[in-house]
Short mmCIF file of C-alpha atoms in Angstrom, two decimals:
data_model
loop_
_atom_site.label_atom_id
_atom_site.label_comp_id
_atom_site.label_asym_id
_atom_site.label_seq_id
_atom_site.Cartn_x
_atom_site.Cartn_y
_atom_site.Cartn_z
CA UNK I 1 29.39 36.42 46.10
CA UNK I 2 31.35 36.47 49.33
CA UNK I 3 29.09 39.05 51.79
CA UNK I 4 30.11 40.77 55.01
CA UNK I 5 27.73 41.59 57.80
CA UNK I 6 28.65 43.99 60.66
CA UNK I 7 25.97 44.44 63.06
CA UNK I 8 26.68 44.63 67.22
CA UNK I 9 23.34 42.94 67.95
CA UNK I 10 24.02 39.00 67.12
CA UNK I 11 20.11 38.68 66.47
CA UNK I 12 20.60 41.13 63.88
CA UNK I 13 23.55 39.76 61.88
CA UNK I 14 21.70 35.96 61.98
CA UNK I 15 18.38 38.01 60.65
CA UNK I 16 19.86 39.51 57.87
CA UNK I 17 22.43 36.10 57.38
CA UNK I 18 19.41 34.22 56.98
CA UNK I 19 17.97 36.71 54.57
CA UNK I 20 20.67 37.02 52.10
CA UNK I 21 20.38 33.09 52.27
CA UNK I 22 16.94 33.19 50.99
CA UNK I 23 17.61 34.99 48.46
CA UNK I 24 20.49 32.86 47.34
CA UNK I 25 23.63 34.18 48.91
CA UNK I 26 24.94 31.65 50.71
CA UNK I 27 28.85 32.72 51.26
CA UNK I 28 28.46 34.83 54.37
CA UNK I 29 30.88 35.83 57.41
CA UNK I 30 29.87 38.74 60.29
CA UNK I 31 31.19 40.85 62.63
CA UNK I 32 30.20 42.86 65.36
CA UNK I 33 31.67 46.35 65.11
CA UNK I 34 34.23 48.43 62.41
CA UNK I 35 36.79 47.48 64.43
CA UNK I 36 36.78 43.55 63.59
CA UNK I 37 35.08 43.95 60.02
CA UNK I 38 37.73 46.17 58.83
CA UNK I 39 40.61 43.78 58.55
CA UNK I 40 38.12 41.02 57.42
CA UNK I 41 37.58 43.44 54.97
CA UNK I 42 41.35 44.03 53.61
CA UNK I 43 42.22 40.54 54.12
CA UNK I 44 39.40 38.72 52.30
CA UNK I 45 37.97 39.70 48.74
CA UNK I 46 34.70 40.66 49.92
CA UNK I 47 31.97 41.58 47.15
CA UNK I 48 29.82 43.18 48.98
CA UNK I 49 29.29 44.78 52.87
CA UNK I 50 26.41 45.11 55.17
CA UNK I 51 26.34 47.57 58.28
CA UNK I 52 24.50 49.32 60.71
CA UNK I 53 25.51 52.13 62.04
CA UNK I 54 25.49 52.61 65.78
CA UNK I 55 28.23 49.92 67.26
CA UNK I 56 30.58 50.45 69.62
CA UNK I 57 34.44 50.08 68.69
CA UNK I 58 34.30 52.03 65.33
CA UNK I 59 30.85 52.65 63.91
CA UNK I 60 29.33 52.29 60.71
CA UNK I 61 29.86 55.58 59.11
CA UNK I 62 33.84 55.37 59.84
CA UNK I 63 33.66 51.96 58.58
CA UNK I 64 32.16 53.13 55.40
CA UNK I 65 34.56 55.85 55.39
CA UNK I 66 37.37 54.07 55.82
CA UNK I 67 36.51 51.27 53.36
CA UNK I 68 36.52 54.31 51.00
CA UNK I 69 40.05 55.35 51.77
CA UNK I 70 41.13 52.57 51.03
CA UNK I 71 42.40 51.80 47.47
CA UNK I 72 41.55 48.43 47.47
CA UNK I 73 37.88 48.57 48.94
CA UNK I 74 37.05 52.49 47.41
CA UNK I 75 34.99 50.34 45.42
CA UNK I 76 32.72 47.89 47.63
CA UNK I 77 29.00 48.15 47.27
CA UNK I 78 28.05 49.05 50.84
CA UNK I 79 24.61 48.57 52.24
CA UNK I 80 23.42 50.46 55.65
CA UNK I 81 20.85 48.60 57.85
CA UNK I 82 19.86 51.01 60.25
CA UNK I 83 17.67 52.41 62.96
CA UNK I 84 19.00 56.17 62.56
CA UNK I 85 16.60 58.08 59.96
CA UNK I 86 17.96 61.58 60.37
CA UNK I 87 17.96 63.63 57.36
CA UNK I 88 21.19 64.76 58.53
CA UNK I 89 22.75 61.58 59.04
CA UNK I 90 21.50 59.91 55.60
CA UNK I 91 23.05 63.09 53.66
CA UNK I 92 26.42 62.23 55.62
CA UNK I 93 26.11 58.11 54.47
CA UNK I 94 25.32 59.48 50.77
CA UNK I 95 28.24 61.95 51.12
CA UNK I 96 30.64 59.22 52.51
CA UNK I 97 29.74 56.86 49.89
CA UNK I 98 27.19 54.78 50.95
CA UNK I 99 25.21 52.43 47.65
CA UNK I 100 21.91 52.03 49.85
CA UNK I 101 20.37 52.53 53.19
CA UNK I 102 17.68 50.70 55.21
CA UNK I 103 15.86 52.05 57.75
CA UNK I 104 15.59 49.65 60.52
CA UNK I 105 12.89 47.81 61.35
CA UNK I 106 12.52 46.27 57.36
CA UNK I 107 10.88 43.47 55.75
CA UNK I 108 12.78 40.82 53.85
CA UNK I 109 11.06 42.85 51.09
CA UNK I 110 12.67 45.71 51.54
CA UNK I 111 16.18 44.21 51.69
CA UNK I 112 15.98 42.33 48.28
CA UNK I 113 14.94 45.88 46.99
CA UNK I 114 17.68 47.74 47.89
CA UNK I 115 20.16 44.44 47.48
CA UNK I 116 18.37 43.97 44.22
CA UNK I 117 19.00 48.02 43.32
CA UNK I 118 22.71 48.52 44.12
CA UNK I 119 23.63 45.30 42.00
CA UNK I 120 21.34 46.50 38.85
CA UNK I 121 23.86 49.76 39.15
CA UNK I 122 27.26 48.07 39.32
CA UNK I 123 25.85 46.09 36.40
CA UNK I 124 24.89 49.19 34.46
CA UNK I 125 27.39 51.09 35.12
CA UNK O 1 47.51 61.56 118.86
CA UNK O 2 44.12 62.78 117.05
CA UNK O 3 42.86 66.02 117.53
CA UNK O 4 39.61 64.57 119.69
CA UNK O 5 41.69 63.13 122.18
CA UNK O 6 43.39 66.05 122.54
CA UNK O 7 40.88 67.75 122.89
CA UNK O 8 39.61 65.41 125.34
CA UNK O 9 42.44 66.06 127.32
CA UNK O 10 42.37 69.96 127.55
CA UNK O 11 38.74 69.59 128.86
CA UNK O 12 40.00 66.86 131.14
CA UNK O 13 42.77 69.08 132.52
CA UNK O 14 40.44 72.30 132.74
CA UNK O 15 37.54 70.32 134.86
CA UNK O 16 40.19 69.27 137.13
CA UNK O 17 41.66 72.75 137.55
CA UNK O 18 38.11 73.73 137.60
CA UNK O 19 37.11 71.45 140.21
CA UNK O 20 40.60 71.89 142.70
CA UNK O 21 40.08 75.72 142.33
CA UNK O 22 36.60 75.37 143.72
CA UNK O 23 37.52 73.02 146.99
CA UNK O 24 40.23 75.78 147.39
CA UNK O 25 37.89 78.63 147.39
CA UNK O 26 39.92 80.57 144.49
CA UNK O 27 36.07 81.44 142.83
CA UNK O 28 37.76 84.01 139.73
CA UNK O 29 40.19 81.02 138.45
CA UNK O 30 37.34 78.25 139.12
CA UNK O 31 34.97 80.89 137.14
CA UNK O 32 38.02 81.54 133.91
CA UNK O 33 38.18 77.29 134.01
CA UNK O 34 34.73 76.95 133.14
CA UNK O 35 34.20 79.73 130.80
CA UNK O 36 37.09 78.14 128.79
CA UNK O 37 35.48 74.83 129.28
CA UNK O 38 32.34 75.45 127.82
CA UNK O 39 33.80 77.68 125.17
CA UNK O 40 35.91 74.41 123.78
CA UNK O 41 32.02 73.06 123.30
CA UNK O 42 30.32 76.18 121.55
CA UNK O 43 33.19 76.60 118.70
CA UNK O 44 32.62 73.14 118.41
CA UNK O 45 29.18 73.59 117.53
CA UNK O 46 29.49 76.82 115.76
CA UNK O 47 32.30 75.26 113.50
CA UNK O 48 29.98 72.61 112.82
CA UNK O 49 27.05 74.88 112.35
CA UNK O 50 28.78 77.08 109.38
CA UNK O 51 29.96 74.15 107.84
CA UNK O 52 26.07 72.47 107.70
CA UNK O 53 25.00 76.29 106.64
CA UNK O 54 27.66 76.13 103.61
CA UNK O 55 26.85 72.79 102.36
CA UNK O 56 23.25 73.76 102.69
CA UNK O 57 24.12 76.69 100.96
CA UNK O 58 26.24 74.51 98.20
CA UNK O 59 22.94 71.59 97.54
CA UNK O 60 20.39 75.08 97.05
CA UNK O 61 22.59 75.96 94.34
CA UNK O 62 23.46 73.26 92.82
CA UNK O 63 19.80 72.20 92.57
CA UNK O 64 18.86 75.35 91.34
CA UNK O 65 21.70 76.04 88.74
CA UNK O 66 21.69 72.20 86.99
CA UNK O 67 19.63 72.41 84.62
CA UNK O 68 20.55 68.53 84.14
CA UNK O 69 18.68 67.59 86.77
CA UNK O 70 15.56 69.85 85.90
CA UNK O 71 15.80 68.12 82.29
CA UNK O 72 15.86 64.70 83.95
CA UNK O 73 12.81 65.41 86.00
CA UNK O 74 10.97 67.44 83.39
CA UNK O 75 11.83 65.51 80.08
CA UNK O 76 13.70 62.96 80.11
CA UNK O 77 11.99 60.28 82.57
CA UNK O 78 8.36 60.51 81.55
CA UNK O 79 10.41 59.75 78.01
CA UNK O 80 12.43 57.08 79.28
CA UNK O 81 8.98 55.70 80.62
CA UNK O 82 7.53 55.97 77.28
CA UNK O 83 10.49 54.03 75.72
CA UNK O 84 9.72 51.60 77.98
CA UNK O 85 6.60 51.14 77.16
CA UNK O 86 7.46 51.01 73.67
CA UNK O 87 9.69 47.87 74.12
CA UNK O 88 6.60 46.19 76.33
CA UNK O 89 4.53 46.99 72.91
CA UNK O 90 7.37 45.55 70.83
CA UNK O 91 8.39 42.56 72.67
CA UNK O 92 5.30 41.58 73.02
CA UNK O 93 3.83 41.97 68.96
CA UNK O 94 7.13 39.48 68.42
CA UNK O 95 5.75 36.94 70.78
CA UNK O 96 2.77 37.26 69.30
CA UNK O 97 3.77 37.26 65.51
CA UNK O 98 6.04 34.44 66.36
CA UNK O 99 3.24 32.24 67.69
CA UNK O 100 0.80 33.01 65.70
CA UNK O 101 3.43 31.75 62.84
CA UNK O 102 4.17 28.73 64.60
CA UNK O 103 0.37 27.63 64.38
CA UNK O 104 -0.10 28.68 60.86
CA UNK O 105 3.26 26.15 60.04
CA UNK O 106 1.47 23.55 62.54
CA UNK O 107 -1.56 23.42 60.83
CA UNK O 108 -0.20 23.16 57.37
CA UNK O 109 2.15 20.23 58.64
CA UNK O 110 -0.75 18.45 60.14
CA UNK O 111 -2.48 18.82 56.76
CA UNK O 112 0.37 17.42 55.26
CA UNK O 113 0.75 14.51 57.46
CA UNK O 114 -2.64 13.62 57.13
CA UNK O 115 -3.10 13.33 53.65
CA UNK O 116 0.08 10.96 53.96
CA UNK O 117 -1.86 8.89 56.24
CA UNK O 118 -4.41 8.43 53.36
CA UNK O 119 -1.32 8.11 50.78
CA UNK O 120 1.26 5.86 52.39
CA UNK O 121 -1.18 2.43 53.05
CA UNK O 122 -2.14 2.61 49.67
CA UNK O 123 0.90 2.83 48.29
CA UNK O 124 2.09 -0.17 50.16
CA UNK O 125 -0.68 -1.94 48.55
CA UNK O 126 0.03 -1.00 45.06
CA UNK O 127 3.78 -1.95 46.10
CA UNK O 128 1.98 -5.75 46.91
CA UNK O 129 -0.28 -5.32 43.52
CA UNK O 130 -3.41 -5.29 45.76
CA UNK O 131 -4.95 -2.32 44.13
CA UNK O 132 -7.36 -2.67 40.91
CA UNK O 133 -6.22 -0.26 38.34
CA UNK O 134 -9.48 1.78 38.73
CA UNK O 135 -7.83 2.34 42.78
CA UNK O 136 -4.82 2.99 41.10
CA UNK O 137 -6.12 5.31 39.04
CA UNK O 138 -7.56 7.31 42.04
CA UNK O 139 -4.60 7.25 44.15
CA UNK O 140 -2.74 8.15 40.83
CA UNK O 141 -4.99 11.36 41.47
CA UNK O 142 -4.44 11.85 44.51
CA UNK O 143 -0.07 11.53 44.54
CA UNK O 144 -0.54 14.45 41.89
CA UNK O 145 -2.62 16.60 44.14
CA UNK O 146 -0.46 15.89 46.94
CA UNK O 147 2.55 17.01 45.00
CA UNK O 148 1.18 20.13 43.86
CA UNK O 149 -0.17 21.14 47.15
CA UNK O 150 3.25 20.26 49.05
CA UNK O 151 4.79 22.78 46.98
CA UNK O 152 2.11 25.32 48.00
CA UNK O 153 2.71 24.15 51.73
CA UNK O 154 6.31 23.82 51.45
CA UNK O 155 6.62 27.60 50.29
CA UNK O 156 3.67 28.64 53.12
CA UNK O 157 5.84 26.97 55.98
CA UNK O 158 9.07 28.78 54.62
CA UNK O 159 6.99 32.32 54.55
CA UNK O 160 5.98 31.59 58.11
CA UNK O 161 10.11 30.99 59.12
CA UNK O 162 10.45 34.51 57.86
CA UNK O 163 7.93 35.88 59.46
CA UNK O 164 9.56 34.18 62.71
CA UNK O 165 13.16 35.31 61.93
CA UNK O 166 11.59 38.97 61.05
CA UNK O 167 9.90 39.03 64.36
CA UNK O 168 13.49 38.47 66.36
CA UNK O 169 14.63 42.29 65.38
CA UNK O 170 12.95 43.45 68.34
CA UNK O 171 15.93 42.17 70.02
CA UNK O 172 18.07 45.10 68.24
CA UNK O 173 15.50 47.54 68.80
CA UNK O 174 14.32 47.15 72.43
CA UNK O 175 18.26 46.70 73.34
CA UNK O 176 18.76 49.67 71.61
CA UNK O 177 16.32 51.47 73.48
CA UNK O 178 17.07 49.65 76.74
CA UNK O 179 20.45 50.99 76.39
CA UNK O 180 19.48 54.23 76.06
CA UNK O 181 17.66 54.01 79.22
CA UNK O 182 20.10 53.08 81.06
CA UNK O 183 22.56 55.64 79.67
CA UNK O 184 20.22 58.03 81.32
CA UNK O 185 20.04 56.24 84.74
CA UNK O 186 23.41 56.45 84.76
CA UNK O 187 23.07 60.15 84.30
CA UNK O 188 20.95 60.61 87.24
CA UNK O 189 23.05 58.08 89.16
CA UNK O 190 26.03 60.14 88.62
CA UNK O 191 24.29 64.23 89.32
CA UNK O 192 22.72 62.74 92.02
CA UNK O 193 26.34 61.54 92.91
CA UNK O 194 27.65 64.39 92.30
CA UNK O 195 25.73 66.66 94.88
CA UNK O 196 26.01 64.20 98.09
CA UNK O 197 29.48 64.69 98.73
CA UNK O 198 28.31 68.26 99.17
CA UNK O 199 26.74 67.27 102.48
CA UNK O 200 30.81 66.38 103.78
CA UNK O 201 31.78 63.12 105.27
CA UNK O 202 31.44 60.89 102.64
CA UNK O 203 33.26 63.15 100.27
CA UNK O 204 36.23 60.85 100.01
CA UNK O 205 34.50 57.84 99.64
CA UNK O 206 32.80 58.85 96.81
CA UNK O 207 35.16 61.03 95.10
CA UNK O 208 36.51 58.50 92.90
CA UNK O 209 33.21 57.27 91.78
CA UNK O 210 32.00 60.98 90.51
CA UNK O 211 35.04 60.98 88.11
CA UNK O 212 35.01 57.23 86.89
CA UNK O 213 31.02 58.09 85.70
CA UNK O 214 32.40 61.55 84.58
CA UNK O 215 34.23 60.14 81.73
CA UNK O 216 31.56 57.82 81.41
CA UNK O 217 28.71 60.18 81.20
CA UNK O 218 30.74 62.04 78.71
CA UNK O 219 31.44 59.67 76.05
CA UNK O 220 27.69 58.34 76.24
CA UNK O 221 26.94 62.38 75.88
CA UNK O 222 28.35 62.12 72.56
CA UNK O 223 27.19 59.84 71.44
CA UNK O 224 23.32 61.04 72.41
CA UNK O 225 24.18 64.14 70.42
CA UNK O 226 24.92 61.91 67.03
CA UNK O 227 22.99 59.72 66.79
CA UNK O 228 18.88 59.46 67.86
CA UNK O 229 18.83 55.33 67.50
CA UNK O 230 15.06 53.65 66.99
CA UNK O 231 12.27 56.04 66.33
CA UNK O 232 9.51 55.54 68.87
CA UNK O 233 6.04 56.35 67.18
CA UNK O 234 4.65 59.55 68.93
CA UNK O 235 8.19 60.73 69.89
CA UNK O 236 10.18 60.86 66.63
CA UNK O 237 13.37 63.14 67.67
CA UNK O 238 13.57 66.58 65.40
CA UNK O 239 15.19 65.97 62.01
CA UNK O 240 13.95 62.65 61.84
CA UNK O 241 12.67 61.48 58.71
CA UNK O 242 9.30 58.61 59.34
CA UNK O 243 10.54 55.30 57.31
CA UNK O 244 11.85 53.91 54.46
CA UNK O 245 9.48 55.79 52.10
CA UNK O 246 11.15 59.09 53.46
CA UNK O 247 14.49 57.40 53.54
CA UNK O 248 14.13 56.78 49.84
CA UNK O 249 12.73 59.89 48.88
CA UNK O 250 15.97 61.61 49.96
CA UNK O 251 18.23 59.20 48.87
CA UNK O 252 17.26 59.41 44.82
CA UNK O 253 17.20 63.37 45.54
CA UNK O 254 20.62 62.86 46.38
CA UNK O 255 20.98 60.10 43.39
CA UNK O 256 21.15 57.05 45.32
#
């Protein structure tokens, strides 16, 4: 499973890198902003992406939307790691296509939850 | 020629007049020279004068009609001193979780080398056939144990790296908040630049300034009206949902 991580805060990306390792996803790659992960994204055949949403360049949420637009990726599981918790805000990920959403600062319990979640629905469905 | 020297000149020119009017005894023209001597001075000073009363005018105003800089004063720095405070608080639970992890990994390591201190001699002397096989049957014993706890302590060690890695997300969040911070500094910075060049002669100098951190400050506003960033406990922003379990909650509603 070849996962990408977008995240502006390095810390951040090595956390969660580090994370997905211990839980057995080893095939990793990051970026720090829409801007950079969005070619990544249409050049490689990327199973599954990881973002937050506040970055500067393009953020999250237009990441997620454009990764929708596009034929190719419509179809990416896409997980938000995040420190915004606005009701507002989580209705606009869900509306824009979003497969789960964590609320910044998680456990590596969490994470495996949610990673754990969106893969038991691709499977199901 | 600059309009002080010129200036300079008429005065120079009238006191002379002034002064060769007098030794002739012509007291009406001396008298006209010096009225129009020390008029030159007083619209000076009243020129000066209106302008000071204007600009004082202009700051009153401006103080009284931004309600920017009321906000700063009123809200927004006692909350930027809270944030603050909250990335003291944060930065400084990491340290601590991270050491205390590091001496919960030390100690089990130290266990682990000690019972090899115990384990490796005798090995060597089952390796030279120096043990009986009732020794060998005890350190037979003990190998097993030390396998089965290495696992334990293998897997404790690896739970304490986690809680080590976790502990480095304070780095997102307190530069997350720090940014926001400074976002607002630069907001004062920039109505605070905004009403000096009211006061006149340094209006140039600073022009260019007040429109760079225009653009600036408006982008950043923008953003601030978005998105709310990390949730500070006591001052969660309005519409703000308190965790995960909220998170959750909305997202199967929604049937995610």
């Amino acid at each position: 499973m070849k996962i990408l991580i977008v995240d502006d805060f390095s810390t951040m990306r090595r956390i969660i890198k580090k994370l997905l390792r211990d839980l057995g996803f080893t095939n990793t790659f990051d970026a720090d902003d829409g801007t950079t992960a969005l070619p990544m994204l249409k050049k490689g055949d990327f199973d599954f992406l990881v973002t937050d949403w506040n970055m500067p360049g393009m953020n999250g949420i237009d990441l997620l939307k454009a990764v929708r637009a596009d034929p190719r990726l419509q179809k990416l599981p896409v997980l938000m790691v995040t420190a915004e918790q606005k009701r507002e805000q989580i209705i606009e990920a869900a509306q824009a296509g979003v497969n789960g959403y964590v609320v910044k600062p998680f456990t590596a319990v969490s994470l495996q939850e949610k990673i754990d979640k969106i893969f038991e629905r691709i499977d199901n469905s | 020629m600059s309009g002080f020297e010129s200036k300079n000149e008429k005065s120079l020119a009238l006191a002379r007049h002034y002064v060769k009017e007098l030794e002739a005894g012509n007291w009406d023209s001396a008298e006209e020279a010096l009225t129009e001597l020390t008029g030159i001075r007083e619209r000076q000073i009243y020129t000066e004068l209106e302008k000071l009363k204007g600009d004082f005018h202009e700051v009153l105003q401006h103080f009284n009609t931004d309600e920017t800089i009321l906000a700063f004063v009123q809200d927004e720095l006692p909350d930027a001193k809270k944030r603050l405070l909250y990335v003291i608080e944060k930065t400084d639970k990491a340290a601590n979780t991270t050491l205390s992890a590091v001496d919960s990994a030390d100690l089990v390591c130290e266990k682990m080398q000690k019972s090899l201190d115990v384990l490796i001699p005798e090995w060597k002397k089952f390796l030279n056939r120096e043990l009986t096989a009732h020794e060998f049957r005890i350190l037979s014993e003990m190998i097993r144990h030390f396998f089965e706890t290495s696992n334990k302590d293998i897997l404790e060690v690896k739970n304490q790296f986690t809680e080590i890695l976790m502990a480095q997300e304070f780095q997102d969040i307190t530069g997350q908040i720090i940014k926001r911070v400074i976002d607002l500094v630069s907001e004062v910075e920039n109505s605070l630049v905004k009403i000096i060049p009211i006061s006149g002669k340094h209006q140039l100098s600073i022009a260019g300034v007040s429109t760079q951190t225009d653009n600036k400050q408006k982008s950043e506003a923008d953003l601030h009206t978005t998105l709310d960033g990390p949730q500070i406990p006591g001052m969660e922003t309005k519409g703000s949902l308190g965790g995960q379990d909220d998170v959750d909650d909305l997202l199967s509603e929604l049937g995610i």
